[in-house]
mmCIF file of C-alpha atoms and ligand atoms in Angstrom:
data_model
loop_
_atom_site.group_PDB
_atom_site.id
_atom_site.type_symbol
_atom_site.label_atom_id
_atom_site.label_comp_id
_atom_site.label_asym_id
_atom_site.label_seq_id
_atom_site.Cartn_x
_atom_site.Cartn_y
_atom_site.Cartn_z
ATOM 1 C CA UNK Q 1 58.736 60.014 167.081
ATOM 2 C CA UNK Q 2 56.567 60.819 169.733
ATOM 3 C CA UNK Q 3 54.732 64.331 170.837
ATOM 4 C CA UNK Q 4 57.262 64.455 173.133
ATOM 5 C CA UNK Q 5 60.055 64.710 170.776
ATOM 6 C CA UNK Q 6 62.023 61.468 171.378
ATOM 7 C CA UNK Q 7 62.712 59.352 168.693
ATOM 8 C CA UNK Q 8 60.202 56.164 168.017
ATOM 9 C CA UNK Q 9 61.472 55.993 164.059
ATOM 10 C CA UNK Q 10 65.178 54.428 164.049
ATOM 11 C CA UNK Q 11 66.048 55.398 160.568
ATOM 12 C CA UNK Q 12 68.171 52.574 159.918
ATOM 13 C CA UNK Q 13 65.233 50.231 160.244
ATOM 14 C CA UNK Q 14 62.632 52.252 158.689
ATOM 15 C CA UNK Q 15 63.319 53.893 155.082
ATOM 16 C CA UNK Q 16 62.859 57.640 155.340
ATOM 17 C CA UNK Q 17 60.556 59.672 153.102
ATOM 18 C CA UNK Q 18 59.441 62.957 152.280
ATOM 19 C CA UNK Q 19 56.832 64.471 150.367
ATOM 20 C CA UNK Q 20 54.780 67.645 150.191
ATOM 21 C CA UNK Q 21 52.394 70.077 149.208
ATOM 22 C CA UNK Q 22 52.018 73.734 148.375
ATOM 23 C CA UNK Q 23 49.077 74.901 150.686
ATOM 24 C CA UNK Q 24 46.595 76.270 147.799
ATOM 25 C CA UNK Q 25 43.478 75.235 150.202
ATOM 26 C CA UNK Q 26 41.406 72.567 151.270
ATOM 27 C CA UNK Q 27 41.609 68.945 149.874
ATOM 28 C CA UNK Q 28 39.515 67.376 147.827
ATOM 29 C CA UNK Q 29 38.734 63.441 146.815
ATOM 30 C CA UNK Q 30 41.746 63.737 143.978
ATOM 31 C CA UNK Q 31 44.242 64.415 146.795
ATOM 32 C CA UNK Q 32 43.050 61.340 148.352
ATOM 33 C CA UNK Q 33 43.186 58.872 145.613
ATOM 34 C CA UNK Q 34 46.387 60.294 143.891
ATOM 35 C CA UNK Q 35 48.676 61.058 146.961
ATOM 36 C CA UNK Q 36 47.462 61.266 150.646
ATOM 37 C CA UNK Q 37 45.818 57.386 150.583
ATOM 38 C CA UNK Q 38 49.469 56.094 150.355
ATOM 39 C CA UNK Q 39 50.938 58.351 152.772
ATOM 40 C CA UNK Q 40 48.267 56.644 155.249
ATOM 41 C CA UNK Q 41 49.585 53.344 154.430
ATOM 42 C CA UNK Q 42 52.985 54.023 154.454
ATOM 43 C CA UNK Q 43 53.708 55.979 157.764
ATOM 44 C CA UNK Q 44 53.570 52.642 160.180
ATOM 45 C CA UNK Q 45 56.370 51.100 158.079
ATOM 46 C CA UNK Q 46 58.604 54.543 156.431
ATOM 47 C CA UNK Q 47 59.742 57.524 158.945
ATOM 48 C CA UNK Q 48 57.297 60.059 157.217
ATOM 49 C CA UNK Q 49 57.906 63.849 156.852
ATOM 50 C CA UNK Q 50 55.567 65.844 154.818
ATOM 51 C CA UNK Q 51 56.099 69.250 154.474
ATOM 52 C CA UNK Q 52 53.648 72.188 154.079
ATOM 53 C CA UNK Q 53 55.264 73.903 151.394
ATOM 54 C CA UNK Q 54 54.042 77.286 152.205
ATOM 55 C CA UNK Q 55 56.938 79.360 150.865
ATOM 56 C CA UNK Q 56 56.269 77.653 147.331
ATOM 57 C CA UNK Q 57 53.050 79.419 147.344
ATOM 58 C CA UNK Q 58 54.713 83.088 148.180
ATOM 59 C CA UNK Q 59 56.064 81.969 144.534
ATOM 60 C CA UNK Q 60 52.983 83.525 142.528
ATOM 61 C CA UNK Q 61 50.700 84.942 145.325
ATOM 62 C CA UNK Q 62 52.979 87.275 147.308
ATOM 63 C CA UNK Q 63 49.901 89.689 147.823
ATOM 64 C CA UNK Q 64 47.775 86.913 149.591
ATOM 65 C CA UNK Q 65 50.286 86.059 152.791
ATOM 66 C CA UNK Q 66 46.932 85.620 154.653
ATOM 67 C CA UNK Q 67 45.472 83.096 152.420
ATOM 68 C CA UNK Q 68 48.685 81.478 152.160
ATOM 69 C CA UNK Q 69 48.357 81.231 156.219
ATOM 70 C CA UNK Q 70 44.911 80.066 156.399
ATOM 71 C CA UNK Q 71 45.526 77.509 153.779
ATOM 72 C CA UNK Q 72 48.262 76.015 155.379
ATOM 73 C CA UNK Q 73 46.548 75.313 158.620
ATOM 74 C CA UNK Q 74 43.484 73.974 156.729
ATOM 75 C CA UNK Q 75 45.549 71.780 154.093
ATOM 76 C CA UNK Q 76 46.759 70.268 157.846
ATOM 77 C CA UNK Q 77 42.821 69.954 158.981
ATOM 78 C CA UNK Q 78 42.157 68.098 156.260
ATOM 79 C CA UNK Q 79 45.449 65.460 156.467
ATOM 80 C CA UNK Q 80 44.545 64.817 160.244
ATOM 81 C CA UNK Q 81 40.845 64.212 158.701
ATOM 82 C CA UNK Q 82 42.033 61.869 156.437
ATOM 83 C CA UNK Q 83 44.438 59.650 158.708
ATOM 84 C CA UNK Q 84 47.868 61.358 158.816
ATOM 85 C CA UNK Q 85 48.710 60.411 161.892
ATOM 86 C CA UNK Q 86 51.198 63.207 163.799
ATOM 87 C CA UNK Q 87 52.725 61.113 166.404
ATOM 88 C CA UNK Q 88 54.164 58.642 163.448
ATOM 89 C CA UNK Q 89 54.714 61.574 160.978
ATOM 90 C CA UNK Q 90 56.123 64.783 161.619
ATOM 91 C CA UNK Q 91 53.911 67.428 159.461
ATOM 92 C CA UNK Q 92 56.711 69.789 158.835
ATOM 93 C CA UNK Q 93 56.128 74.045 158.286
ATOM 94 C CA UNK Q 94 59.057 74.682 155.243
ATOM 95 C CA UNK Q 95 59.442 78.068 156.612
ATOM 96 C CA UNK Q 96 60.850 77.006 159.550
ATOM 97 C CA UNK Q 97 63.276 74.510 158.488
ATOM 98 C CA UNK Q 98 66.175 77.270 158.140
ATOM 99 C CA UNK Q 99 68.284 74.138 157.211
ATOM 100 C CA UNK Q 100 66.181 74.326 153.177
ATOM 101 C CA UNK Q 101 66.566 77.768 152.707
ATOM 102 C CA UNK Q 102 70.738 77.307 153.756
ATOM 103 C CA UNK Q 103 70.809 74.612 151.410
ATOM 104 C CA UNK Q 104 68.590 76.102 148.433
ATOM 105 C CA UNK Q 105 71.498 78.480 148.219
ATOM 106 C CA UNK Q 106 74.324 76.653 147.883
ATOM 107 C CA UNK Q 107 72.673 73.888 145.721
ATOM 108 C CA UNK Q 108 71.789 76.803 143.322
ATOM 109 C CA UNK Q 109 75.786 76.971 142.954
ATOM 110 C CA UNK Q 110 75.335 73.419 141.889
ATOM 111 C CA UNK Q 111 72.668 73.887 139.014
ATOM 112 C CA UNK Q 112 73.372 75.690 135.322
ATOM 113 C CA UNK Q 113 70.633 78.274 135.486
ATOM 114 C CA UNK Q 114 69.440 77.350 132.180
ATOM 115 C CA UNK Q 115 68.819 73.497 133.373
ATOM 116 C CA UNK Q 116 66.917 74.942 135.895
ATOM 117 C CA UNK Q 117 64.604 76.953 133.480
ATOM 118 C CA UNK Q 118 64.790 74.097 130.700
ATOM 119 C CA UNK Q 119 62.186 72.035 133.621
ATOM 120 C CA UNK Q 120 58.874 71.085 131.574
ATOM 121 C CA UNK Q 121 57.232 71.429 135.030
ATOM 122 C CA UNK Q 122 58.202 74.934 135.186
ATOM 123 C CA UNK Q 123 57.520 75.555 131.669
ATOM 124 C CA UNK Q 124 53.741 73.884 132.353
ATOM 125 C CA UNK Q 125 53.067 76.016 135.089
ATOM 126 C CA UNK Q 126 54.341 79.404 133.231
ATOM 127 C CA UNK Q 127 51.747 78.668 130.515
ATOM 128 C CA UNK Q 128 48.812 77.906 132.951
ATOM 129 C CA UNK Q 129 49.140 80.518 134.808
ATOM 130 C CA UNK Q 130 49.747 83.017 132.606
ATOM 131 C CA UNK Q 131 52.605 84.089 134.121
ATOM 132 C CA UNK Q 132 54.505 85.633 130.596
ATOM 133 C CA UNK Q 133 58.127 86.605 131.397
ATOM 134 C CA UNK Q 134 56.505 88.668 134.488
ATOM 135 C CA UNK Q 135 57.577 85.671 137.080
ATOM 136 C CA UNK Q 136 59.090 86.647 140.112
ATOM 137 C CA UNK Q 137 63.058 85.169 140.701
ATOM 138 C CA UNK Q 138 61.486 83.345 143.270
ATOM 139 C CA UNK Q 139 59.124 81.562 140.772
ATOM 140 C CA UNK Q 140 61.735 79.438 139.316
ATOM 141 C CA UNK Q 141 64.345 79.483 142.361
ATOM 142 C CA UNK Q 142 61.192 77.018 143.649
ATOM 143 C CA UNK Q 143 62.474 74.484 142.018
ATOM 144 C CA UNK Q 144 65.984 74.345 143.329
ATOM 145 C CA UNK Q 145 63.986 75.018 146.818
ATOM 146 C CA UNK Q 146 62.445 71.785 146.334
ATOM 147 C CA UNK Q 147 65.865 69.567 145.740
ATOM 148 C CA UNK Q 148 66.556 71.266 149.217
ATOM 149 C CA UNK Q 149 63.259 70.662 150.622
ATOM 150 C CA UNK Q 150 64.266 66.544 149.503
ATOM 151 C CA UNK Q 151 67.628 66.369 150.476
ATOM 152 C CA UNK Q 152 68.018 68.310 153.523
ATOM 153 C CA UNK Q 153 65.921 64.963 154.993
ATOM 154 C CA UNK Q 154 68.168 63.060 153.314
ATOM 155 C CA UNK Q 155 64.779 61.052 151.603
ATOM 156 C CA UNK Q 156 65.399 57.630 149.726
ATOM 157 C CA UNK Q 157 61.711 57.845 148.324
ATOM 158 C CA UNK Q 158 59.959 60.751 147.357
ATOM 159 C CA UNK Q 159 55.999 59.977 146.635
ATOM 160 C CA UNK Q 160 54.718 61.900 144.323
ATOM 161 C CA UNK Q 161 52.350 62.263 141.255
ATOM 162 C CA UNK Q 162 53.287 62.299 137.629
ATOM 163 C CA UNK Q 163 54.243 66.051 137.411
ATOM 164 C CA UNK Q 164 56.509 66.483 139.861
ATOM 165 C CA UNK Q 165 58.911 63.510 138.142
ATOM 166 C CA UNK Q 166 61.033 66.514 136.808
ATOM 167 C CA UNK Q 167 61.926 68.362 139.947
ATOM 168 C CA UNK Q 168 62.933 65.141 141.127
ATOM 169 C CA UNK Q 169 65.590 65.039 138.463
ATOM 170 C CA UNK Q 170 66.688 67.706 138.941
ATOM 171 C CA UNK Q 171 66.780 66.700 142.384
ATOM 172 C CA UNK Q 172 69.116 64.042 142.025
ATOM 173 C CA UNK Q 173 71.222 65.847 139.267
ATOM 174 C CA UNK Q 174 71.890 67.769 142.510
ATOM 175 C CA UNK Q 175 72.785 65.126 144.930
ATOM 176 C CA UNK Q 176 75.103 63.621 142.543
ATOM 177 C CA UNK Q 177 76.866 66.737 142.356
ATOM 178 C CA UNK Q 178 77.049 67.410 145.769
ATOM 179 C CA UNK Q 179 78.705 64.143 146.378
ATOM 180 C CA UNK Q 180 81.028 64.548 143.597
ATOM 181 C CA UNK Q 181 82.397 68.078 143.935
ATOM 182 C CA UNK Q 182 82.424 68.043 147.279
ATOM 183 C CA UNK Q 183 82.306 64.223 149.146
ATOM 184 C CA UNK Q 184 85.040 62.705 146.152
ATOM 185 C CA UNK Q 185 82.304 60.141 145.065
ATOM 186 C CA UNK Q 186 83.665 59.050 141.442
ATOM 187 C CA UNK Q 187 81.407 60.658 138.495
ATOM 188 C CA UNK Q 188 81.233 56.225 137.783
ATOM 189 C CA UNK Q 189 79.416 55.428 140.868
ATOM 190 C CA UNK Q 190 76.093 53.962 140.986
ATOM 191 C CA UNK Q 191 73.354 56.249 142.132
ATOM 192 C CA UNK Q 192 72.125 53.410 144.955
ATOM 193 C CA UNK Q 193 76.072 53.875 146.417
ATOM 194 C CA UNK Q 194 76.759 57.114 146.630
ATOM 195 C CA UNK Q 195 76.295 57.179 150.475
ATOM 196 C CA UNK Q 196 78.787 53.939 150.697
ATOM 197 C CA UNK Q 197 81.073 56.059 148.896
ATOM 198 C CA UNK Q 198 81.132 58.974 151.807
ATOM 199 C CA UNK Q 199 78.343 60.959 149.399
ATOM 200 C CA UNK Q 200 76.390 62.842 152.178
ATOM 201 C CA UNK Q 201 73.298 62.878 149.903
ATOM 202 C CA UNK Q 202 71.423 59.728 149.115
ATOM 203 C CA UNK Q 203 70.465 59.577 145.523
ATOM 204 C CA UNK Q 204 66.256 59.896 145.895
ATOM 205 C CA UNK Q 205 64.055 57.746 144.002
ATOM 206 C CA UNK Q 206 60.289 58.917 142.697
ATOM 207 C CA UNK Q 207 57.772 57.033 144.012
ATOM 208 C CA UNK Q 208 55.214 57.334 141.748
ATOM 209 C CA UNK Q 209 51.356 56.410 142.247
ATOM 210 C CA UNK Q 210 49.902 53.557 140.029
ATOM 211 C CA UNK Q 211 46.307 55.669 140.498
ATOM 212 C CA UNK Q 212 46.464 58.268 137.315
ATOM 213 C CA UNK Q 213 44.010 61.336 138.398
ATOM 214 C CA UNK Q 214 41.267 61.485 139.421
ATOM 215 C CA UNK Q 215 38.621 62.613 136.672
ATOM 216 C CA UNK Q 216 36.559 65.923 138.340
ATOM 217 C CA UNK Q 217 32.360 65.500 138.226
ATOM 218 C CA UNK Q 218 32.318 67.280 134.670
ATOM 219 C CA UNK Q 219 33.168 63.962 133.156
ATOM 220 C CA UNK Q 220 36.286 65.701 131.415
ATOM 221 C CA UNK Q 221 38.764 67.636 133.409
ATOM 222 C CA UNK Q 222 40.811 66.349 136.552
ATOM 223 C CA UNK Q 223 39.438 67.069 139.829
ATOM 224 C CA UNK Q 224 40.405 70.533 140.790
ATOM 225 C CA UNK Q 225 38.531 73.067 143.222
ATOM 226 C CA UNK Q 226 39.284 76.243 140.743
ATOM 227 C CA UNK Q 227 37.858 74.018 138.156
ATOM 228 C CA UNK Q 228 34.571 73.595 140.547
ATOM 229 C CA UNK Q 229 34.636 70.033 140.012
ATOM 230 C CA UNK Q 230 36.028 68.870 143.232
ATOM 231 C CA UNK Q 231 34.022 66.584 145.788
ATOM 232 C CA UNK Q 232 35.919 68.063 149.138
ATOM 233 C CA UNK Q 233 37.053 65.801 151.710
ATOM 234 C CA UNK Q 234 34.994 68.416 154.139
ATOM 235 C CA UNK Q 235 31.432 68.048 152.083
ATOM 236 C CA UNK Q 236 28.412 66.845 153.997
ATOM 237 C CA UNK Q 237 26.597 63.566 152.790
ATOM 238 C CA UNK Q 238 23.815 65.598 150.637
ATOM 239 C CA UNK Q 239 26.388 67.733 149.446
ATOM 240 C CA UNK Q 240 28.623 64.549 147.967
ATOM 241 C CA UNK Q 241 25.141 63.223 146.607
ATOM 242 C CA UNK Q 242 24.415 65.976 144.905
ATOM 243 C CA UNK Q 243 28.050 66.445 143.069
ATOM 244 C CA UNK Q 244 27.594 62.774 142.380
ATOM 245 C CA UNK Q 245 24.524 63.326 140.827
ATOM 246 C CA UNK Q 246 26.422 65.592 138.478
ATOM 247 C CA UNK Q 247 28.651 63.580 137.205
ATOM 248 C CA UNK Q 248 28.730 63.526 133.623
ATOM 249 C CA UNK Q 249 28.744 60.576 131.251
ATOM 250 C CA UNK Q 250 26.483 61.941 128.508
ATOM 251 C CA UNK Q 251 24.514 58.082 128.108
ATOM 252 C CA UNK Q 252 20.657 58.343 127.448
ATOM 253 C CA UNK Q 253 19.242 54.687 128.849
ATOM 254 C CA UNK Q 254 19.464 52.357 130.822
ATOM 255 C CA UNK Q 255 19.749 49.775 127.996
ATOM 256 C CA UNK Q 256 22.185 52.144 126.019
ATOM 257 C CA UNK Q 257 25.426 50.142 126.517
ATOM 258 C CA UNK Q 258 27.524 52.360 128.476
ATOM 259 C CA UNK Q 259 31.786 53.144 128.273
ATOM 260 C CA UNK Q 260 33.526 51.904 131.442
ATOM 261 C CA UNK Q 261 36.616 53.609 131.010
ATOM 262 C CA UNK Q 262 34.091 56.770 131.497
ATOM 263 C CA UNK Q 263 34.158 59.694 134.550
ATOM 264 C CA UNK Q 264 31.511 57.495 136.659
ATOM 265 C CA UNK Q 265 33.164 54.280 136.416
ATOM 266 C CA UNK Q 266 36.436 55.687 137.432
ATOM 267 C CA UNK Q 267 34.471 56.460 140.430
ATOM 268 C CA UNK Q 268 33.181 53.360 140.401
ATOM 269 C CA UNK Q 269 36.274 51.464 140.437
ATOM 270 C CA UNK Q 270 37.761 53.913 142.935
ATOM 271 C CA UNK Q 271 35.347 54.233 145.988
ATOM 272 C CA UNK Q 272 33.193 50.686 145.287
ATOM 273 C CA UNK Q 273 35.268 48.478 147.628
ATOM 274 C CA UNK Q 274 33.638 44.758 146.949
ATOM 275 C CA UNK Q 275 35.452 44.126 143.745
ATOM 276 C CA UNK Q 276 32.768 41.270 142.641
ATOM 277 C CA UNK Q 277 29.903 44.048 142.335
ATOM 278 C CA UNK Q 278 32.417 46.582 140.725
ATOM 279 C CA UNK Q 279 32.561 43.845 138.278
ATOM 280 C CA UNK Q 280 29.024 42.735 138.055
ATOM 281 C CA UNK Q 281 28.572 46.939 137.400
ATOM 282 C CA UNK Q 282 31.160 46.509 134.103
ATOM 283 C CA UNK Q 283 29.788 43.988 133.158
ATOM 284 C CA UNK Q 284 25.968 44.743 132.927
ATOM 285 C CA UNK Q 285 26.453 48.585 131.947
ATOM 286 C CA UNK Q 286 29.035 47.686 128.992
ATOM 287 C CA UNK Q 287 25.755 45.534 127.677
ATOM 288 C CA UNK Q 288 23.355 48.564 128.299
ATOM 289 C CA UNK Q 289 21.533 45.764 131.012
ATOM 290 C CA UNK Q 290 18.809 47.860 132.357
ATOM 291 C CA UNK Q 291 20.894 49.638 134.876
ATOM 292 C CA UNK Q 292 20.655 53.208 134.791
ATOM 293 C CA UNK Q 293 23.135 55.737 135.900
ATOM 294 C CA UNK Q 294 21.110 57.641 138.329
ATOM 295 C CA UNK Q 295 21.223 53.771 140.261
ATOM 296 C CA UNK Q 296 25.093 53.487 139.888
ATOM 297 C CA UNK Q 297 25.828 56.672 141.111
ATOM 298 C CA UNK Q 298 23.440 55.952 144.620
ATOM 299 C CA UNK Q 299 26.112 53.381 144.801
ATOM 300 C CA UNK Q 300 28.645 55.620 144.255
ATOM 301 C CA UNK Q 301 27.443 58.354 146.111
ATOM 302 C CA UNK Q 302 26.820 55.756 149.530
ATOM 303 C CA UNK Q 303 30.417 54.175 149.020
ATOM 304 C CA UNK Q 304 32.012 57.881 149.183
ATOM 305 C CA UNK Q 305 30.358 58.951 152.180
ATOM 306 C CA UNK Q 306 31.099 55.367 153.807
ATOM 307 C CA UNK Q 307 35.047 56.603 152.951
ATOM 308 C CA UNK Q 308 34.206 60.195 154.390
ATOM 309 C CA UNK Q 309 32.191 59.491 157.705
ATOM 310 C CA UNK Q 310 35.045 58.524 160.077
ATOM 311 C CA UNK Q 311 37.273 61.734 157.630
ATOM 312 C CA UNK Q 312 34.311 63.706 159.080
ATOM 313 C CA UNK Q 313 34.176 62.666 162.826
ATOM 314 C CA UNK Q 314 37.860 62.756 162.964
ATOM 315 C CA UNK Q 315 37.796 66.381 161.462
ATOM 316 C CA UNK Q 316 34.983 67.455 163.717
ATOM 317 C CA UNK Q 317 38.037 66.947 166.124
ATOM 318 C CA UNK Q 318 40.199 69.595 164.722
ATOM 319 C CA UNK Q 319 37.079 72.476 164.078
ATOM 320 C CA UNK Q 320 36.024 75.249 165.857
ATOM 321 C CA UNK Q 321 37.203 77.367 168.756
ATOM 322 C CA UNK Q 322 40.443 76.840 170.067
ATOM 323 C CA UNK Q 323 41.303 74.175 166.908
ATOM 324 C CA UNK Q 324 43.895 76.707 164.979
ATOM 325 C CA UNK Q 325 46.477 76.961 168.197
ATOM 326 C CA UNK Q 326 45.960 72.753 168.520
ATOM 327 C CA UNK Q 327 47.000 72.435 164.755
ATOM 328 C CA UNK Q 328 49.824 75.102 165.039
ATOM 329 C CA UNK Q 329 51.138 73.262 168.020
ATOM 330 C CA UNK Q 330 51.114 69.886 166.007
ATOM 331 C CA UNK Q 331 53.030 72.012 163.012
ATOM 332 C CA UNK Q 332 55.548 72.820 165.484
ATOM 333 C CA UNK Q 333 56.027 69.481 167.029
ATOM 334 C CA UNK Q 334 56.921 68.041 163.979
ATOM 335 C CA UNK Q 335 59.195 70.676 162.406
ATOM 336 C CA UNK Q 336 60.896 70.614 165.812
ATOM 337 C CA UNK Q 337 61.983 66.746 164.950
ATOM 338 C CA UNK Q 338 62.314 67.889 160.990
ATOM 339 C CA UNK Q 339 65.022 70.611 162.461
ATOM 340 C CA UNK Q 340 66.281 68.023 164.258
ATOM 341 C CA UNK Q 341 67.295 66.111 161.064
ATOM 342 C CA UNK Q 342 67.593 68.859 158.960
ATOM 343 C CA UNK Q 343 70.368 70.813 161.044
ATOM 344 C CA UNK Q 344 72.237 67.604 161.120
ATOM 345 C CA UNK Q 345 71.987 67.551 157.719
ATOM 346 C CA UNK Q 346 73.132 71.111 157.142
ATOM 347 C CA UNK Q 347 76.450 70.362 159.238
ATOM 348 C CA UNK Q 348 77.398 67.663 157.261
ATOM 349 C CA UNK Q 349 76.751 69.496 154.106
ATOM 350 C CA UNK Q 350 78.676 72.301 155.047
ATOM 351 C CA UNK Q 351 81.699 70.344 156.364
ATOM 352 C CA UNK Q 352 81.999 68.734 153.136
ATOM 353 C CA UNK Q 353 81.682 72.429 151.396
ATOM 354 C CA UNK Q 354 84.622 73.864 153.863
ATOM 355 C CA UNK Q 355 81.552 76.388 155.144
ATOM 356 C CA UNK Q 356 81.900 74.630 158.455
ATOM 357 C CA UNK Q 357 84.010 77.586 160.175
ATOM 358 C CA UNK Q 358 82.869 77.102 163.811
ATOM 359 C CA UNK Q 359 79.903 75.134 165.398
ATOM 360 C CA UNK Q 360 76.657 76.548 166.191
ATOM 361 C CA UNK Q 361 73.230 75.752 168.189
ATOM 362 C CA UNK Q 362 70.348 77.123 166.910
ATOM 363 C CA UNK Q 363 67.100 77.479 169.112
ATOM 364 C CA UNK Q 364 64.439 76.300 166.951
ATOM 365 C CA UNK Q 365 60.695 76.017 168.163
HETATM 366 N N1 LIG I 1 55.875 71.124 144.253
HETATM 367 C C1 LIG I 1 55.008 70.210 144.948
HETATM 368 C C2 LIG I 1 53.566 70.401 144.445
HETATM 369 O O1 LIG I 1 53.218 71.483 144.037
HETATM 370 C C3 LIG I 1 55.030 70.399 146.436
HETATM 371 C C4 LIG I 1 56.374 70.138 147.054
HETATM 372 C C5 LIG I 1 57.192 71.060 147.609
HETATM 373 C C6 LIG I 1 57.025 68.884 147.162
HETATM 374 N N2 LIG I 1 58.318 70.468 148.105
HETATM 375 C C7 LIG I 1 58.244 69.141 147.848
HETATM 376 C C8 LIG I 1 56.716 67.577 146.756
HETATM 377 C C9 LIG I 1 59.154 68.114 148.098
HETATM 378 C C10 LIG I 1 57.619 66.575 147.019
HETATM 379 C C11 LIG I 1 58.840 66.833 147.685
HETATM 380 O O2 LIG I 1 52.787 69.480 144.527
#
C-alpha cells in the first residue's frame, strides 16, 4: 500500500502476515534479534500488518492509560528506527480496528471457557505477575482478543517467539470452528484447505524464530528493561560501551579457556557479522589463547553501534517537536488500510453467522 491508501500489496501474490506487540515501552536489542530483524526482511516479499496491541496492555495496567499512550507511540519510534518501513507495512492501532473487538465476541462463543484458562501462556503470566485470582475478566478475554487480532486479517503466518505458540493454538482451534459451525467445512478437512472448502478463516501457521533470546548483560537472565539488563535500541555509543562492558561471563584470564556458549559469545555470534573472525574468536577463547574479554567485548561493543548508527539517524527523524502528530498520522494511515481488510473480513464472518441483517459503512479514520 501506499501513504495514499491505494493498494501496492495484491494479496494473492504476496502471503499476508500479522504480528504484534503489547506497547510496554521502548525496544531494546532482544526485540531486534528475536522478532523485529525478520519483520525487516520480510515486508518487501509478505503484505505486513503489525499491530500495536495497546488494549492488551489495559489488561493489567488499567490505572496507567497515559503510559499505555506514550508507550505506544514510542514502541512505533523505535520500529521506524529500526527499518519498519510504513509505506510497505501498515503499523496498525488495535483500538481502532472495531472489526477485533466484533469478532473477539463472537469467537468467545466459539471457545470452552475452561480451554481458554487451561493456556500455559496465561498460566505463565498469572504467576509472574503476581496477579493471584485478582485478574481482571479482561486479563484472560486477551487471549481470545488475540485469535481476533489474527484472523480478522485473515494471516497465513503469524511470526512470533516461543511463548506466544499457545495463543496461536488456540487461534486456530478457533478458525477451525468457525469454518465448521458456520462455513460447512467437514470436521476431516485438512487445516491448509479450509479456505478451498468455503472456510472464511485460513488456518494460521506460527512462524517461529530460529534465534532463541537474547541473553540480558547480567550473563543470566533474558534481555528485559524491568530486569535493567537491556541495551536499548535508543542508547548512545558510550552508553552501549559501557553495558557491554558489563557483561558478565565470570572468566579470570586471558589464558583461562573460556565457555562459548556463554552471555558474551551469544553477543558475539549475534552482532559480529564476518563469520571467519567470529570463528577465529571460538576458537582462540575456548583454548584460553591470550585474548581477554575486555578485547572481545571492544569488538562487540563497535559491531553493535555499527548495527545502531543508521537505527539512530533514522530515529533522529522521528524525535522532537512536532514528531508525536507525524507518528500518529503514520498509525492512522495504516489502520485505515487494516480497516480496510478487517471490515471486509467482519462481513464475511457475519454472513456466514446469519448476523448479516442489513449492510453498513462505517467511517473509520
Ligand atoms: N501477545 C503478544 C505479546 O505480548 C502481542 C500480540 C497481540 C500479538 N496480538 C497479537 C502477537 C497477534 C501476534 C499476533 O507479545
Amino acid at each position: 500500500m501506499s501513504a495514499s491508501g491505494t493498494p501496492i500489496a495484491n494479496p494473492s501474490s504476496r502471503p499476508r502476515i500479522l504480528t504484534g506487540d503489547t506497547p510496554t515501552g521502548s525496544l531494546h536489542l532482544g526485540h531486534w534479534i528475536g522478532s523485529v530483524r525478520r519483520r525487516v526482511e520480510i515486508q518487501s516479499t509478505h503484505e505486513c500488518y503489525f499491530l500495536l496491541a495497546n488494549m492488551h496492555a489495559f489488561t493489567t495496567r488499567v490505572e496507567e492509560s497515559a503510559s499505555i499512550r506514550r508507550d505506544t507511540i514510542e514502541i512505533v519510534r523505535d520500529y521506524l528506527a529500526m527499518g519498519i518501513d510504513p509505506e510497505q507495512s501498515a503499523i496498525t492501532l488495535q483500538s481502532e480496528v472495531p472489526a477485533i473487538a466484533e469478532l473477539t465476541f463472537l469467537f468467545a462463543m466459539l471457545l470452552p471457557f475452561n480451554r481458554v484458562m487451561r493456556n500455559p501462556t496465561l498460566k505463565t503470566e498469572i504467576e509472574l505477575k503476581g496477579l493471584g485470582d485478582k485478574f481482571a475478566f479482561g486479563f484472560p478475554l486477551y487471549a481470545v482478543g488475540q485469535t481476533a487480532d489474527i484472523l480478522a486479517f485473515r494471516a497465513v503466518s503469524v511470526p512470533v517467539g516461543e511463548d506466544q505458540v499457545p495463543h496461536l493454538e488456540l487461534t486456530r482451534e478457533v478458525a477451525r470452528r468457525f469454518n465448521q459451525v458456520f462455513c460447512g467445512v467437514p470436521t476431516d478437512i485438512e487445516d491448509h484447505e479450509h479456505v478451498q472448502h468455503g472456510g472464511v478463516f485460513p488456518v494460521p501457521l506460527a512462524d517461529v524464530g530460529k534465534v532463541g533470546r537474547l541473553m540480558g548483560i547480567d550473563g543470566k537472565n533474558k534481555m528485559s528493561k524491568s530486569l535493567g539488563n537491556a541495551i536499548m535500541i535508543a542508547d548512545s555509543a558510550k552508553e552501549v560501551q559501557k553495558k557491554v562492558n558489563k557483561i558478565f561471563t565470570g572468566r579470570q584470564s586471558p589464558t583461562e579457556p573460556g565457555d562459548t556458549s556463554n552471555a558474551l559469545f551469544q553477543f558475539v555470534e549475534c552482532f559480529i557479522t564476518d563469520q571467519a573472525r567470529v570463528a577465529e574468536l571460538k576458537d582462540k577463547y575456548s583454548r584460553g589463547d591470550n585474548i581477554g574479554d575486555g578485547h572481545i567485548k571492544a569488538e562487540v561493543a563497535e559491531a553493535i553501534n555499527a548495527l545502531l548508527a543508521p537505527m539512530r539517524e533514522r530515529r533522529a527523524m522521528y524525535e522532537g517537536e512536532g514528531s508525536d502528530a507525524r507518528i500518529i498520522d503514520i498509525i492512522m494511515d495504516g489502520t485505515r488500510r487494516a480497516n480496510r481488510l478487517c471490515e471486509e473480513t467482519l462481513l464475511m464472518a457475519k454472513q456466514a453467522a446469519g448476523l448479516r441483517f442489513w449492510p453498513r459503512e462505517l467511517r473509520l479514520g
